[in-house]
């Protein structure tokens, strides 16, 4: 047998060697669908890995539950991925049932061609901005600066953000502004002065990225990147931000996996929402 044929045979064996695991995953997916719980492909992969680890299943080759595995799993069991547009992903199931009955009552007596609607989209109003700062060799990472819309978020439960060790501030739209950036610069300059270091801080040419006229920086030299070059010259875009977002996504999926039993039991409705204080942690 050729090496290529042998590899193909091994791949096929790996695909069908654990029917009991696929049955378990399929039952879980169908149960979620029955209860109206929206699960993503990534969450299915995460749950599959959890089952694999939970039952300490032994295989000749480690299963990675890749996107390729997910595609084959969906094809084999007739599953497909669909986007939930607008408010579909954030509406309680009971409200959907009642609303469907109301719509049917309202439109009864009209031809389908005479029933129209204007589509709308609903996006989460929760926003947070995160400022990441690191040096060129990645050995010195400044504590992230979190910018929310509330001066004292309820999830802090009356505590200061500094109590759990967060650098948090707020603005009306949870955006960086001139005052916040200037305060940030002053803190960074004080830190560098205490460490007897002189640094250059590279930023893009966004309007808030300026020091105030009365701000005296002794150990930080603020330099702007040329206009329209951020995507090419911004050091943080060289994989740092992408890597950070990937880690956040994995944390979000893990949190959803831990909460899904509560969602399926009807004790909560929001599967993918994370309280601000937990997100910051």
Coordinates of C-alpha atoms in Angstrom, one line a residue:
X1 CA 0.0 0.0 0.0
X2 CA 1.4 3.4 -0.9
X3 CA 2.1 6.0 1.8
X4 CA -0.7 8.3 0.4
X5 CA -3.2 5.5 0.6
X6 CA -2.2 4.6 4.1
X7 CA -2.7 8.2 5.2
X8 CA -6.1 8.3 3.6
X9 CA -7.0 5.0 5.3
X10 CA -5.9 6.4 8.7
X11 CA -7.9 9.6 8.1
X12 CA -11.1 7.6 7.3
X13 CA -10.6 5.4 10.3
X14 CA -10.3 8.5 12.5
X15 CA -13.5 9.9 11.1
X16 CA -15.6 6.9 12.0
X17 CA -13.8 5.5 15.0
X18 CA -16.0 7.2 17.6
X19 CA -19.7 6.9 16.7
X20 CA -20.7 7.1 20.4
X21 CA -19.1 10.5 20.7
X22 CA -20.8 11.8 17.6
X23 CA -24.1 10.5 18.9
X24 CA -23.6 12.3 22.1
X25 CA -22.7 15.5 20.3
X26 CA -25.7 15.2 17.9
X27 CA -28.1 14.7 20.8
X28 CA -26.8 17.8 22.5
X29 CA -27.1 19.9 19.3
X30 CA -30.7 18.7 18.7
X31 CA -31.6 19.3 22.3
X32 CA -30.3 22.9 22.0
X33 CA -32.3 23.3 18.8
X34 CA -35.4 22.0 20.5
X35 CA -35.1 24.5 23.3
X36 CA -34.3 27.4 21.0
X37 CA -30.8 27.8 22.2
X38 CA -28.6 29.3 19.5
X39 CA -25.2 27.4 19.3
X40 CA -22.4 28.3 16.9
X41 CA -20.0 25.9 15.1
X42 CA -17.3 27.0 17.4
X43 CA -19.4 26.1 20.4
X44 CA -20.2 22.7 19.0
X45 CA -16.4 22.1 18.6
X46 CA -15.8 23.2 22.1
X47 CA -18.6 20.9 23.5
X48 CA -17.2 18.0 21.5
X49 CA -13.8 18.5 23.0
X50 CA -15.4 18.7 26.5
X51 CA -17.1 15.4 25.9
X52 CA -13.9 13.9 24.6
X53 CA -12.0 15.0 27.7
X54 CA -14.8 14.1 30.1
X55 CA -15.1 10.5 29.1
X56 CA -11.3 10.1 28.7
X57 CA -11.8 8.5 25.3
X58 CA -8.7 6.8 23.9
X59 CA -7.9 7.1 20.2
X60 CA -4.9 6.1 18.0
X61 CA -4.6 9.8 16.9
X62 CA -5.5 12.9 18.9
X63 CA -8.8 14.5 17.7
X64 CA -8.5 18.2 17.3
X65 CA -12.2 18.9 16.4
X66 CA -11.1 21.3 13.6
X67 CA -13.3 23.2 11.2
X68 CA -12.9 20.3 8.9
X69 CA -14.2 17.9 11.5
X70 CA -17.2 20.2 12.0
X71 CA -17.9 20.4 8.3
X72 CA -17.9 16.6 8.0
X73 CA -20.1 16.3 11.2
X74 CA -22.6 18.7 9.7
X75 CA -22.7 17.0 6.4
X76 CA -23.0 13.6 7.9
X77 CA -26.0 14.5 10.1
X78 CA -27.7 17.0 7.8
X79 CA -26.9 20.1 9.9
X80 CA -26.4 23.6 8.6
X81 CA -25.4 26.9 10.0
X82 CA -27.7 29.9 9.7
X83 CA -27.3 33.5 10.8
X84 CA -29.8 35.0 13.1
X85 CA -30.3 38.5 11.9
X86 CA -31.6 41.6 13.7
X87 CA -33.1 40.9 17.1
X88 CA -33.4 37.1 16.5
X89 CA -30.3 36.3 18.6
X90 CA -31.4 38.3 21.7
X91 CA -35.1 37.6 22.0
X92 CA -36.5 35.2 24.8
X93 CA -38.2 32.1 23.4
X94 CA -41.5 32.7 25.2
X95 CA -41.7 36.2 23.7
X96 CA -41.2 34.7 20.3
X97 CA -44.0 32.2 20.8
X98 CA -46.4 34.9 22.0
X99 CA -45.3 37.3 19.3
X100 CA -45.9 34.6 16.6
X101 CA -49.5 34.1 17.8
X102 CA -50.1 37.9 17.8
X103 CA -48.8 38.3 14.3
X104 CA -50.9 35.4 13.0
X105 CA -54.0 37.0 14.5
X106 CA -53.1 40.4 13.2
X107 CA -52.5 39.2 9.6
X108 CA -55.4 36.8 9.4
X109 CA -57.6 37.7 6.5
X110 CA -54.9 39.2 4.4
X111 CA -53.2 37.7 1.3
X112 CA -49.5 36.9 1.7
X113 CA -48.8 39.4 -1.0
X114 CA -50.4 42.2 1.1
X115 CA -48.4 41.5 4.3
X116 CA -45.2 43.6 4.3
X117 CA -42.6 44.7 6.8
X118 CA -39.7 47.1 7.2
X119 CA -36.6 45.1 8.4
X120 CA -34.5 46.5 11.2
X121 CA -31.4 45.5 13.0
X122 CA -30.6 45.5 16.7
X123 CA -27.1 45.6 17.9
X124 CA -25.9 45.3 21.5
X125 CA -25.5 48.8 23.0
X126 CA -22.9 47.5 25.4
X127 CA -19.5 48.9 24.4
X128 CA -16.0 48.9 25.9
X129 CA -12.8 50.1 24.5
X130 CA -9.5 48.5 25.4
X131 CA -6.1 50.3 25.1
X132 CA -3.2 47.9 24.7
X133 CA 0.4 49.1 25.1
X134 CA 3.6 47.0 24.8
X135 CA 7.2 47.6 23.8
X136 CA 8.8 46.3 20.6
X137 CA 10.2 43.1 22.1
X138 CA 7.0 42.2 24.0
X139 CA 8.7 42.0 27.3
X140 CA 7.0 45.0 28.9
X141 CA 3.2 45.1 28.7
X142 CA 1.4 48.0 30.3
X143 CA -1.8 47.1 32.2
X144 CA -4.7 47.4 29.8
X145 CA -6.8 50.5 30.0
X146 CA -10.6 49.8 29.9
X147 CA -13.0 52.5 28.8
X148 CA -16.7 51.9 29.5
X149 CA -19.8 54.1 29.3
X150 CA -20.7 54.0 33.0
X151 CA -18.7 55.8 35.6
X152 CA -19.6 53.2 38.2
X153 CA -20.9 50.0 36.5
X154 CA -23.4 48.0 38.5
X155 CA -21.3 44.9 38.2
X156 CA -18.6 46.5 40.3
X157 CA -21.1 46.4 43.2
X158 CA -20.0 49.7 44.7
X159 CA -16.3 48.8 44.6
X160 CA -13.7 50.8 42.8
X161 CA -12.2 49.3 39.6
X162 CA -8.8 49.6 41.3
X163 CA -9.9 47.1 44.0
X164 CA -9.6 44.1 41.7
X165 CA -6.7 45.7 40.0
X166 CA -8.3 47.2 36.8
X167 CA -7.3 50.4 35.2
X168 CA -10.9 51.6 34.3
X169 CA -12.3 54.9 33.2
X170 CA -15.4 56.0 31.3
X171 CA -16.7 58.3 28.6
X172 CA -20.3 58.8 27.2
X173 CA -19.8 56.4 24.2
X174 CA -17.0 54.3 25.8
X175 CA -14.5 55.8 23.4
X176 CA -11.1 57.1 23.9
X177 CA -11.1 60.9 24.1
X178 CA -8.5 63.7 24.7
X179 CA -8.9 63.8 28.5
X180 CA -8.6 60.1 28.9
X181 CA -5.6 59.9 26.7
X182 CA -3.9 62.8 28.4
X183 CA -4.4 61.1 31.8
X184 CA -3.1 57.9 30.4
X185 CA 0.1 59.7 29.1
X186 CA 0.7 61.3 32.4
X187 CA 0.5 57.9 34.2
X188 CA 2.8 56.3 31.7
X189 CA 5.3 59.1 31.9
X190 CA 5.4 58.8 35.7
X191 CA 5.9 55.1 35.4
X192 CA 8.8 55.5 33.0
X193 CA 10.3 58.2 35.3
X194 CA 10.2 55.9 38.3
X195 CA 12.0 53.2 36.2
X196 CA 14.6 55.7 34.9
X197 CA 13.6 54.9 31.3
X198 CA 13.0 57.1 28.3
X199 CA 10.6 55.7 25.7
X200 CA 9.0 56.6 22.4
X201 CA 5.3 55.9 22.1
X202 CA 3.9 55.3 18.6
X203 CA 0.2 56.0 18.0
X204 CA -2.0 56.5 15.0
X205 CA -3.3 60.0 14.1
X206 CA -6.7 59.6 15.7
X207 CA -7.8 63.0 17.1
X208 CA -7.6 62.0 20.8
X209 CA -4.0 60.9 20.5
X210 CA -2.5 64.2 21.5
X211 CA -1.0 65.6 24.7
X212 CA -2.6 68.8 26.1
X213 CA -0.6 72.0 25.8
X214 CA 0.1 72.1 29.5
X215 CA 1.1 68.5 29.8
X216 CA 4.9 68.1 30.3
X217 CA 6.3 64.7 29.4
X218 CA 9.8 64.1 30.6
X219 CA 10.2 60.4 29.9
X220 CA 7.8 59.7 27.0
X221 CA 8.2 61.0 23.5
X222 CA 4.9 60.9 21.6
X223 CA 5.1 60.2 17.9
X224 CA 2.4 59.7 15.3
X225 CA 2.4 57.3 12.4
X226 CA 2.0 58.8 9.0
X227 CA -1.6 59.2 7.9
X228 CA -3.4 56.2 6.3
X229 CA -0.6 53.8 7.2
X230 CA -1.9 52.3 10.5
X231 CA -2.9 48.9 8.9
X232 CA 0.7 48.6 7.6
X233 CA 2.9 50.3 10.2
X234 CA 1.0 50.0 13.5
X235 CA 3.0 47.5 15.6
X236 CA -0.1 46.2 17.4
X237 CA -1.5 45.2 14.1
X238 CA 1.4 42.8 13.5
X239 CA -0.5 40.0 15.2
X240 CA -0.8 41.3 18.8
X241 CA -4.4 42.5 18.5
X242 CA -5.4 39.5 16.5
X243 CA -3.9 37.1 19.0
X244 CA -5.5 39.0 21.9
X245 CA -9.0 38.8 20.2
X246 CA -8.5 35.1 19.6
X247 CA -7.9 34.5 23.3
X248 CA -10.9 36.6 24.2
X249 CA -13.0 34.6 21.8
X250 CA -11.9 31.3 23.4
X251 CA -12.7 32.7 26.8
X252 CA -16.2 33.8 25.6
X253 CA -16.9 30.3 24.1
X254 CA -15.7 28.6 27.3
X255 CA -18.0 30.9 29.4
X256 CA -20.9 30.1 27.0
X257 CA -20.2 26.4 27.4
X258 CA -20.3 26.7 31.2
X259 CA -23.6 28.7 31.1
X260 CA -25.5 26.6 28.5
X261 CA -27.1 24.3 31.0
X262 CA -28.7 27.3 32.7
X263 CA -29.9 28.6 29.4
X264 CA -31.4 25.2 28.4
X265 CA -33.1 25.0 31.8
X266 CA -34.6 28.5 31.2
X267 CA -32.8 30.1 34.2
X268 CA -31.3 32.7 31.9
X269 CA -31.7 33.8 28.3
X270 CA -28.4 35.4 27.2
X271 CA -25.9 32.7 26.3
X272 CA -23.0 34.8 25.0
X273 CA -23.3 37.9 27.2
X274 CA -20.6 38.3 29.8
X275 CA -20.7 40.8 32.7
X276 CA -18.2 43.6 32.3
X277 CA -16.2 42.7 35.4
X278 CA -15.8 39.1 34.2
X279 CA -14.8 40.3 30.7
X280 CA -12.2 42.5 32.2
X281 CA -10.8 39.7 34.3

